[in-house]
Amino acid sequence: QVQLVESGGGLVQAGGSLRLSCAASIRILAINVMGWYRQAPGKQRELVARITSAGNTNYADSVKGRFTISRDNTKNTVYLQMNSLKPEDTAVYYCNADSSWATDWGRGTQVTVSS
């Protein structure tokens, strides 16, 4: 099982920025895909962005051009840089690790964007 710890959430005004971090307990190069998901109250969890071990990325249409996912293999950490935040980005953001042996989740970090 991979332990994932998210950090960096908080309260920000619309138009502002936040950077989320996800620290993994193992070498992230061993993980096929790492991603960020979010869940707003009353809504299903949805994919925000993900990055493969080869560095390929994809994003939800709603965040393209505003969010950037990246990874630092030396720190076993994945980041989500969020710019031009909107109130509709308000949610709990979860880190996900999709390995060949399991799928693991972090506990989440709250992001609140005020208008």
Short mmCIF file of C-alpha atoms in Angstrom, two decimals:
data_model
loop_
_atom_site.label_atom_id
_atom_site.label_comp_id
_atom_site.label_asym_id
_atom_site.label_seq_id
_atom_site.Cartn_x
_atom_site.Cartn_y
_atom_site.Cartn_z
CA GLN A 1 0.00 0.00 0.00
CA VAL A 2 1.25 3.47 -0.91
CA GLN A 3 0.79 6.19 1.69
CA LEU A 4 -0.11 9.54 0.17
CA VAL A 5 -0.14 12.81 2.10
CA GLU A 6 -1.61 15.93 0.53
CA SER A 7 -0.88 19.48 1.59
CA GLY A 8 -1.26 23.02 0.32
CA GLY A 9 -5.00 23.49 0.40
CA GLY A 10 -6.67 26.54 1.87
CA LEU A 11 -8.88 29.54 1.29
CA VAL A 12 -8.15 31.83 -1.64
CA GLN A 13 -10.00 34.53 -3.52
CA ALA A 14 -11.17 34.02 -7.06
CA GLY A 15 -8.32 34.63 -9.48
CA GLY A 16 -5.73 33.51 -6.96
CA SER A 17 -3.35 30.55 -6.96
CA LEU A 18 -2.52 27.55 -4.81
CA ARG A 19 -0.05 24.72 -5.15
CA LEU A 20 -0.98 21.32 -3.83
CA SER A 21 1.62 18.71 -2.94
CA CYS A 22 1.29 14.96 -2.64
CA ALA A 23 4.12 13.12 -0.92
CA ALA A 24 4.30 9.38 -1.52
CA SER A 25 5.82 6.76 0.77
CA ILE A 26 7.57 4.97 -2.10
CA ARG A 27 9.51 5.88 -5.22
CA ILE A 28 6.93 7.42 -7.53
CA LEU A 29 8.75 6.09 -10.56
CA ALA A 30 7.35 2.71 -9.51
CA ILE A 31 3.80 4.07 -9.82
CA ASN A 32 2.19 3.91 -13.25
CA VAL A 33 -0.01 6.96 -12.95
CA MET A 34 -0.42 9.58 -10.27
CA GLY A 35 -3.32 11.96 -10.31
CA TRP A 36 -5.38 14.58 -8.60
CA TYR A 37 -9.11 14.20 -8.19
CA ARG A 38 -11.63 16.45 -6.51
CA GLN A 39 -15.03 16.11 -4.93
CA ALA A 40 -17.38 18.99 -4.29
CA PRO A 41 -20.30 18.69 -1.85
CA GLY A 42 -23.11 16.67 -3.37
CA LYS A 43 -21.07 15.75 -6.43
CA GLN A 44 -19.13 12.73 -7.57
CA ARG A 45 -15.37 12.58 -7.39
CA GLU A 46 -13.87 13.68 -10.69
CA LEU A 47 -10.46 13.57 -12.33
CA VAL A 48 -8.59 16.87 -12.37
CA ALA A 49 -5.21 15.90 -13.80
CA ARG A 50 -2.85 12.94 -13.97
CA ILE A 51 0.70 12.23 -14.92
CA THR A 52 2.32 8.96 -15.97
CA SER A 53 5.70 7.63 -14.94
CA ALA A 54 6.89 8.73 -18.39
CA GLY A 55 5.71 12.28 -17.71
CA ASN A 56 2.67 12.30 -19.97
CA THR A 57 -0.19 14.42 -18.66
CA ASN A 58 -3.86 14.93 -19.21
CA TYR A 59 -6.39 17.31 -17.71
CA ALA A 60 -10.08 17.77 -17.24
CA ASP A 61 -11.45 20.27 -19.74
CA SER A 62 -12.56 22.54 -16.91
CA VAL A 63 -8.98 23.11 -15.71
CA LYS A 64 -6.99 23.10 -18.96
CA GLY A 65 -4.82 26.17 -19.24
CA ARG A 66 -5.18 26.97 -15.53
CA PHE A 67 -3.81 23.92 -13.69
CA THR A 68 -0.48 22.16 -14.15
CA ILE A 69 0.48 18.78 -12.76
CA SER A 70 4.15 17.97 -12.27
CA ARG A 71 6.33 15.51 -10.42
CA ASP A 72 9.67 15.59 -8.61
CA ASN A 73 11.00 12.05 -8.65
CA THR A 74 13.82 12.93 -6.26
CA LYS A 75 11.29 13.98 -3.62
CA ASN A 76 8.65 11.36 -4.49
CA THR A 77 6.17 14.21 -4.72
CA VAL A 78 3.53 15.24 -7.23
CA TYR A 79 2.31 18.82 -7.45
CA LEU A 80 -0.77 20.55 -8.75
CA GLN A 81 -0.26 24.22 -9.53
CA MET A 82 -3.65 25.90 -9.68
CA ASN A 83 -3.93 29.39 -11.17
CA SER A 84 -6.89 31.62 -11.98
CA LEU A 85 -8.97 29.80 -9.43
CA LYS A 86 -12.75 30.00 -9.63
CA PRO A 87 -15.42 29.42 -6.99
CA GLU A 88 -16.43 26.26 -8.86
CA ASP A 89 -12.97 24.83 -8.12
CA THR A 90 -13.99 24.58 -4.47
CA ALA A 91 -13.70 20.95 -3.40
CA VAL A 92 -11.69 18.43 -1.46
CA TYR A 93 -8.70 17.48 -3.60
CA TYR A 94 -7.40 13.93 -3.40
CA CYS A 95 -4.12 12.46 -4.55
CA ASN A 96 -4.27 9.09 -6.28
CA ALA A 97 -1.62 6.49 -7.06
CA ASP A 98 -2.46 3.87 -9.66
CA SER A 99 0.13 1.12 -9.45
CA SER A 100 0.26 -2.27 -11.12
CA TRP A 101 -0.64 -3.81 -7.73
CA ALA A 102 -3.17 -1.37 -6.25
CA THR A 103 -4.91 1.98 -6.33
CA ASP A 104 -4.34 4.18 -3.31
CA TRP A 105 -5.80 7.49 -2.15
CA GLY A 106 -4.74 10.24 0.19
CA ARG A 107 -7.07 11.74 2.77
CA GLY A 108 -7.59 14.92 0.81
CA THR A 109 -7.02 18.62 1.26
CA GLN A 110 -9.72 21.27 1.19
CA VAL A 111 -9.59 24.04 -1.40
CA THR A 112 -12.08 26.88 -1.01
CA VAL A 113 -12.30 29.69 -3.54
CA SER A 114 -14.30 32.73 -2.50
CA SER A 115 -15.97 35.03 -5.01
#
